[in-house]
Coordinates of C-alpha atoms in Angstrom, one line a residue:
Chain A
X24 CA 112.6 85.7 110.5
X25 CA 112.6 89.6 110.3
X26 CA 109.8 91.3 112.1
X27 CA 108.7 94.5 110.9
X28 CA 106.9 96.9 113.0
X29 CA 105.1 99.9 111.7
X30 CA 104.1 103.0 113.5
X31 CA 101.5 104.4 113.8
X32 CA 98.7 102.1 113.5
X33 CA 96.6 105.0 112.1
X34 CA 97.2 108.5 110.8
X35 CA 94.6 111.0 110.7
X36 CA 95.4 113.7 108.1
X37 CA 93.8 116.2 106.0
X38 CA 94.4 116.5 102.3
X39 CA 97.4 118.8 101.5
X40 CA 99.1 117.7 104.9
X41 CA 102.4 115.8 105.0
X42 CA 102.5 112.1 106.1
X43 CA 105.4 110.6 107.8
X44 CA 105.3 106.5 108.1
X45 CA 107.7 104.3 110.1
X46 CA 109.0 100.8 109.7
X47 CA 111.3 99.4 111.9
X48 CA 112.9 96.0 111.5
X49 CA 114.0 93.3 114.0
X50 CA 117.4 93.2 112.4
X51 CA 119.2 94.8 109.4
X52 CA 117.5 94.5 106.0
X53 CA 120.3 93.5 103.6
X54 CA 121.1 95.6 100.7
X55 CA 118.3 97.7 102.1
X56 CA 115.6 95.5 100.3
X57 CA 112.7 97.4 101.9
X58 CA 109.7 98.3 99.8
X59 CA 106.5 100.2 100.5
X60 CA 102.9 99.3 99.2
X61 CA 99.5 101.0 99.6
X62 CA 96.1 99.2 99.2
X63 CA 92.8 100.8 99.0
X64 CA 89.6 98.7 100.2
X65 CA 88.9 96.0 98.1
X66 CA 91.9 96.6 95.9
X67 CA 95.3 95.0 95.0
X68 CA 98.6 96.2 96.9
X69 CA 100.4 98.6 94.6
X70 CA 104.1 99.0 94.9
X71 CA 105.4 102.6 95.7
X72 CA 108.8 102.3 96.9
X73 CA 111.7 99.7 96.4
X74 CA 115.2 99.4 97.7
X75 CA 114.2 101.9 100.4
X76 CA 114.1 104.9 98.4
X77 CA 113.5 104.2 94.6
X78 CA 110.1 105.0 93.3
X79 CA 108.2 102.4 91.4
X80 CA 107.4 103.1 87.7
X81 CA 104.3 105.7 87.6
X82 CA 104.5 106.9 91.2
X83 CA 104.3 110.7 91.7
X84 CA 107.2 112.4 93.4
X85 CA 105.1 113.4 96.5
X86 CA 106.1 109.7 97.7
X87 CA 109.5 109.2 99.0
X88 CA 111.3 106.6 100.9
X89 CA 114.5 106.9 103.1
X90 CA 116.3 105.0 105.6
X91 CA 118.7 101.9 106.1
X92 CA 119.7 99.1 108.3
X93 CA 116.5 98.9 110.6
X94 CA 115.0 102.0 110.2
X95 CA 113.0 103.2 107.2
X96 CA 110.4 106.1 106.5
X97 CA 107.8 106.6 103.9
X98 CA 106.9 110.6 103.5
X99 CA 104.2 111.9 101.4
X100 CA 104.5 115.4 101.2
X101 CA 101.0 116.7 100.2
X102 CA 98.4 114.2 100.8
X103 CA 95.7 113.6 98.0
X104 CA 92.3 112.1 98.0
X105 CA 93.5 108.8 96.3
X106 CA 96.6 108.6 99.2
X107 CA 94.2 107.6 101.8
X108 CA 94.9 103.8 102.2
X109 CA 96.6 101.3 104.2
X110 CA 100.5 101.3 103.6
X111 CA 102.6 98.2 104.2
X112 CA 106.4 98.1 104.4
X113 CA 107.9 94.8 103.2
X114 CA 111.5 93.1 103.1
X115 CA 112.6 90.7 100.4
X116 CA 116.1 90.5 101.6
X117 CA 115.7 87.1 103.5
X118 CA 113.2 84.2 103.7
X119 CA 110.6 84.2 105.0
X120 CA 109.6 87.4 103.0
X121 CA 107.7 89.6 105.6
X122 CA 105.2 92.6 105.6
X123 CA 104.8 95.0 108.4
X124 CA 101.3 95.3 110.0
X125 CA 100.2 98.4 108.0
X126 CA 99.6 102.0 108.7
X127 CA 96.2 103.3 107.8
X128 CA 96.3 106.9 106.6
X129 CA 92.6 108.1 107.0
X130 CA 91.0 111.4 106.3
X131 CA 90.6 113.7 109.4
Chain B
X9 CA 100.7 95.3 80.4
X10 CA 101.2 92.8 83.1
X11 CA 98.3 90.9 84.1
X12 CA 98.1 88.1 86.6
X13 CA 94.6 86.2 87.0
X14 CA 94.1 83.8 89.8
X15 CA 91.4 81.1 90.0
X16 CA 90.7 78.1 92.1
X17 CA 89.6 79.4 95.2
X18 CA 86.2 78.6 97.0
X19 CA 84.9 77.3 100.1
X20 CA 86.6 74.0 101.3
X21 CA 85.8 72.0 104.8
X22 CA 88.8 71.8 107.2
X23 CA 91.5 69.3 106.3
X24 CA 90.4 69.5 102.5
X25 CA 92.5 70.5 99.5
X26 CA 92.4 73.2 97.0
X27 CA 94.4 73.9 93.8
X28 CA 94.9 77.6 93.0
X29 CA 96.1 78.6 89.6
X30 CA 97.6 81.9 88.1
X31 CA 97.7 82.6 84.6
X32 CA 100.3 85.5 83.4
X33 CA 100.5 87.7 80.3
X34 CA 102.2 90.7 79.1
X35 CA 105.6 89.9 80.3
X36 CA 108.2 87.1 80.0
X37 CA 106.8 84.7 82.6
X38 CA 109.8 82.2 82.5
X39 CA 112.3 85.0 83.6
X40 CA 110.7 85.9 86.7
X41 CA 110.5 84.7 90.3
X42 CA 106.9 84.3 91.1
X43 CA 105.1 84.5 94.5
X44 CA 102.0 83.6 96.3
X45 CA 100.8 86.3 99.2
X46 CA 97.6 85.8 101.0
X47 CA 95.6 88.3 103.2
X48 CA 93.1 87.0 105.6
X49 CA 89.8 89.0 106.0
X50 CA 90.5 92.5 107.7
X51 CA 94.1 91.5 108.1
X52 CA 97.5 92.4 106.7
X53 CA 99.6 90.7 104.0
X54 CA 101.3 87.6 104.5
X55 CA 103.8 86.3 102.1
X56 CA 103.1 82.4 101.5
X57 CA 105.9 81.0 98.9
X58 CA 108.0 81.7 96.1
X59 CA 109.5 79.9 93.1
X60 CA 112.4 80.6 91.0
X61 CA 112.6 80.6 87.2
X62 CA 112.4 77.0 86.1
X63 CA 111.1 76.0 89.4
X64 CA 114.8 74.7 91.0
X65 CA 114.0 76.8 94.2
X66 CA 111.3 77.0 96.3
X67 CA 110.5 78.8 99.6
X68 CA 107.8 78.7 102.0
X69 CA 106.6 80.4 105.2
X70 CA 107.0 78.2 108.1
X71 CA 103.0 77.9 108.7
X72 CA 102.5 76.3 105.4
X73 CA 105.5 74.0 105.1
X74 CA 104.5 70.5 104.4
X75 CA 101.0 71.4 103.5
X76 CA 101.3 73.7 100.4
X77 CA 103.3 73.2 97.2
X78 CA 104.1 75.8 94.8
X79 CA 104.8 75.0 91.1
X80 CA 104.9 76.5 87.7
X81 CA 104.6 75.5 84.1
X82 CA 106.6 77.9 82.1
X83 CA 105.2 76.6 78.8
X84 CA 101.7 77.5 79.7
X85 CA 102.7 80.8 81.8
X86 CA 101.1 79.4 84.7
X87 CA 101.8 79.3 88.7
X88 CA 100.0 77.0 90.9
X89 CA 99.7 76.7 94.6
X90 CA 98.3 73.2 96.0
X91 CA 96.7 73.7 99.3
X92 CA 96.5 70.5 101.7
X93 CA 95.4 70.1 105.2
X94 CA 93.4 73.1 105.1
X95 CA 92.5 75.0 108.4
X96 CA 90.4 77.9 109.3
X97 CA 93.7 79.9 109.7
X98 CA 94.4 79.5 105.8
X99 CA 90.9 81.6 105.1
X100 CA 92.2 84.5 103.1
X101 CA 92.4 86.3 99.6
X102 CA 95.4 84.5 97.8
X103 CA 97.3 86.7 95.4
X104 CA 99.6 85.8 92.6
X105 CA 102.7 88.1 92.2
X106 CA 105.3 88.7 89.7
X107 CA 108.9 89.0 91.3
X108 CA 111.5 91.5 90.4
X109 CA 114.3 89.4 92.1
X110 CA 112.3 88.4 95.4
X111 CA 110.4 91.8 95.2
X112 CA 106.6 91.2 94.3
X113 CA 106.0 94.1 91.8
X114 CA 102.7 93.3 90.1
X115 CA 99.8 91.5 91.8
X116 CA 96.8 89.7 90.4
X117 CA 93.4 90.5 91.8
X118 CA 93.4 87.6 94.2
X119 CA 91.1 84.4 94.6
X120 CA 89.3 83.8 97.9
X121 CA 89.7 80.7 99.9
X122 CA 87.3 80.0 102.8
X123 CA 87.9 77.2 105.1
X124 CA 84.7 76.3 107.0
X125 CA 82.4 73.2 107.7

């Protein structure tokens, strides 16, 4: 099983600031099948990034993903109010599919 | 527009069973892998199971193997999850999700399952 470790656990930032979230895999993620979701309280997770760096439909370009192998990063260049949420990374290369524990991006 | 509507959740005693359903619309259901993902109260996401188009392949997380059964009815655009031998650790919101390959891309609103005496 691939274990995904996200850091930091909580990120306290102000609107307009840059957010950098990390996801480290316990083994290489094949084909870079690594995705990012965000989830607001009481809401359904929404796909942001897939294949490590491709934005999902309708996702603004302030969201970008990078990385390969075992180290991946989600960057939000200028935080907007709707971006404060919990972010999960996810690998869908191997069964069992796994998610990271999440990074909460909160308003400072 | 992709829509996934789950139902069947509720309160069940330890050792009991439930059958969750998910009705899909807005896309060609028979062409997609489908997933169940759960989220315990205040916790993160946990993938539970997925099923290939036509139902010929099924995969499960170890913690539910032998207790949960995923199935689908492509004629009715429906996905199911039979939950047996439930324990308190199975308490969660259960989401149905469409797969792009194995990537869950669109999610339903979820149905809550509470296992308690």
